[in-house]
Every structure is written in C-alpha cells, then in structure tokens.
Amino acid sequence: MKPISLRLSGLQSYREPQEVDFERLTEAGVFGIFGPTGSGKSSILDAITLALYGKVERAANGTQGIMNQAEKTLAVSFTFELSGAGEKKRFRVERQFKRGGDVSVSNTISRFVEITEAGDIVLADKLVDVTRCVEAQIGLHMQDFTRAVVLPQGKFAEFLSLTGKDRRSMLQRLFRLERFGDGLALKLSQRMKAAEAALNEAAAEQLGLGDASAEAVAAAEARYREAAAAAAAARAALAEAERLHAERLHVRERLSALREKEALQAQLLA
C-alpha cells in the first residue's frame, strides 16, 4: 500500500483542516516525521488508522479519545494506491464522526471509493461494509495493520511476542500468501482424507479376510496339509470304488446274459 494523501480535521491538535501530500514527500525517497512529544506525530498515524478501520485502538471507545475537545466533528480522508498483477488501483476512504454529547461520538459518514479515470466509484457507504472493503483490498485486519505498518508505541514488542500461528497468519495476510497457504492446506487436507478413506477401506477388507497373523497363517497351512492328505485319500478311495463299480457292473451284465441263455435253454428243452 502506497499512501497518496491524507486530509484530517478535528483530530486532537489538528483542529483546522490539514492535508499531508505523501507523493510530494516521497519524491526524494524515504521521509521521516519529526517533532517533540505531543506535537502530533502519532496523530497522523491515528488518522490513517481511523480512516481505514473506523477506530483507533489506543483511543477511548475507538474515537472519542482522539477528537479535539473543542470540536463537534472529526473528519478524515485517506487516499492510497495498491499495485499488483501489473496494474495500479487508487482508493479513498472517507469517515466523519460527530459528537452527540459530552462523551458519545457517532459515525455519520463512511465511504470507500475507487478512483478511476472515468470518475469516482463508491464501493461501500456503511461503516461495517467500508471496513470490510479495506480489509479485502489491503489484506490486513486492524491488529495486523497496527503491528506491521504503523507500529504505534509498544506494538513492536507485541509483534515480536506473537505465537507462531498468529505470526504466520498475519504474515500470510500481509504478503497475501493465503492462496498459497490456504490452497496447499486444502490440497493437503484432501489428500489426507483420501488416504484415510483408503486406509479405512483396506482395514475393512482385512477384517473380511480374517486374521492374517503369522500364527494364523501357520495354522491355515497345517489345515491345508491335512485337507490335502484327506483329499488324496478320498481320491484313492474314489478310484477303488470306481474300479469295484466297473467290475460289479461287468459281473451284473454277465449274470443278466446268463439268465437270458438259461431261459432260452428251458424253452428249447420244453
């Protein structure tokens, strides 16, 4: 994200409308914001954060702590540029807050605008929708932005103390690596589920096959040898039975022929 310009008014010491032209500041390269304590250096970062996310973490109730006590309204407008995929896009975030009483501050205007050659295109005009558009375009939530971009006082130590998971998630959003991290995680999850399904299927088949331990295999081999011996004995008995059957069939045929001859003999004798 490249800052282009910032307009603010009614924010802490910046009562009158002020504009910061970042393009002019960056003409010579790196620039710095210097000044004594309380001069409003952090207020510039607060204004950028307020414009992008609608609140400032270190301020009471998000906004009332940074509104100038003598003013009734607070307005911020931040223009920035995003580059990627060979193209550049410019956006402007506008927010306005109004004091409703001694302590209450309410948002009256929120707009997220895309700046094009054909003109401005309002992409969102509600508080929550504008913040959602900012997060989608920049790829950072407010906590990530304050930890990695503006780094208010005390936030650098918080960034260093993040756990591995939180730091990895923040860096993924910061460098827009979700399509790699999330994509790889999805592929890994799918492959893991496929492997688990194959494993469960193999386990079910194994249950259908029964016990396949070495003892069970040895017992099955012993039963096979016993069955083979019994089958060989049965085949031998079958062969003997077939031999006796053929022999008895032959004897039966001879006896039948003999009875026919004896009957014929008796007829001849008569």
Coordinates of N, CA, C and O in Angstrom, one line a residue, residues 10 36 38 47 69 87 90 93 110-111 130 132 151 159 161 167 186 205 222 246:
G10 N -10.2 18.2 13.2 CA -10.9 17.9 14.4 C -10.3 16.7 15.2 O -10.9 16.2 16.1
P36 N 8.8 17.3 18.6 CA 8.8 17.0 20.1 C 7.5 16.2 20.5 O 6.6 16.1 19.7
G38 N 4.1 15.2 21.8 CA 2.9 15.9 21.8 C 2.7 16.8 20.6 O 1.7 17.6 20.6
A47 N -4.8 9.1 12.3 CA -5.8 9.5 11.3 C -5.9 8.5 10.2 O -6.9 8.1 9.7
Q69 N -11.3 18.3 21.8 CA -12.4 18.6 22.8 C -13.2 19.8 22.4 O -14.3 20.0 22.9
E87 N -1.0 -4.0 -12.5 CA -1.9 -2.8 -12.5 C -1.9 -2.1 -11.2 O -1.5 -2.7 -10.2
R90 N -6.3 3.0 -7.3 CA -6.3 4.0 -6.2 C -7.6 4.0 -5.5 O -8.7 3.9 -6.2
V93 N -10.7 6.5 1.3 CA -11.6 6.1 2.4 C -11.9 7.4 3.2 O -11.0 8.2 3.6
S110 N -19.3 7.2 6.2 CA -18.2 6.2 5.9 C -18.4 5.9 4.4 O -19.5 5.5 3.9
R111 N -17.3 6.1 3.6 CA -17.3 5.8 2.2 C -16.0 5.1 1.8 O -14.9 5.6 2.2
V130 N -17.5 -0.6 4.7 CA -16.3 0.1 4.3 C -15.1 -0.6 5.0 O -14.1 -0.8 4.3
R132 N -14.9 -3.7 5.8 CA -14.7 -5.0 5.2 C -14.0 -4.8 3.8 O -13.2 -5.6 3.4
L151 N 2.8 0.6 13.5 CA 3.5 0.2 14.7 C 3.5 1.4 15.7 O 4.5 2.0 15.9
F159 N 4.3 -7.5 18.4 CA 4.5 -8.2 17.2 C 5.6 -9.3 17.4 O 5.4 -10.5 17.0
S161 N 6.2 -10.8 20.1 CA 5.7 -11.8 21.1 C 4.6 -12.7 20.6 O 4.1 -13.5 21.3
R167 N 1.5 -15.3 14.2 CA 2.5 -14.6 13.3 C 2.4 -15.1 11.9 O 2.5 -14.3 10.9
L186 N -5.6 -26.9 1.8 CA -6.8 -27.6 1.3 C -6.4 -28.8 0.5 O -7.0 -29.9 0.7
E205 N -11.4 -54.5 4.4 CA -11.0 -55.7 3.6 C -10.3 -56.7 4.5 O -10.5 -57.9 4.4
A222 N -1.2 -75.7 8.2 CA -1.4 -77.0 8.7 C -2.7 -77.7 8.3 O -2.8 -78.8 7.9
A246 N -17.0 -100.8 -11.7 CA -16.9 -101.3 -13.1 C -16.9 -102.8 -13.1 O -17.5 -103.4 -13.9

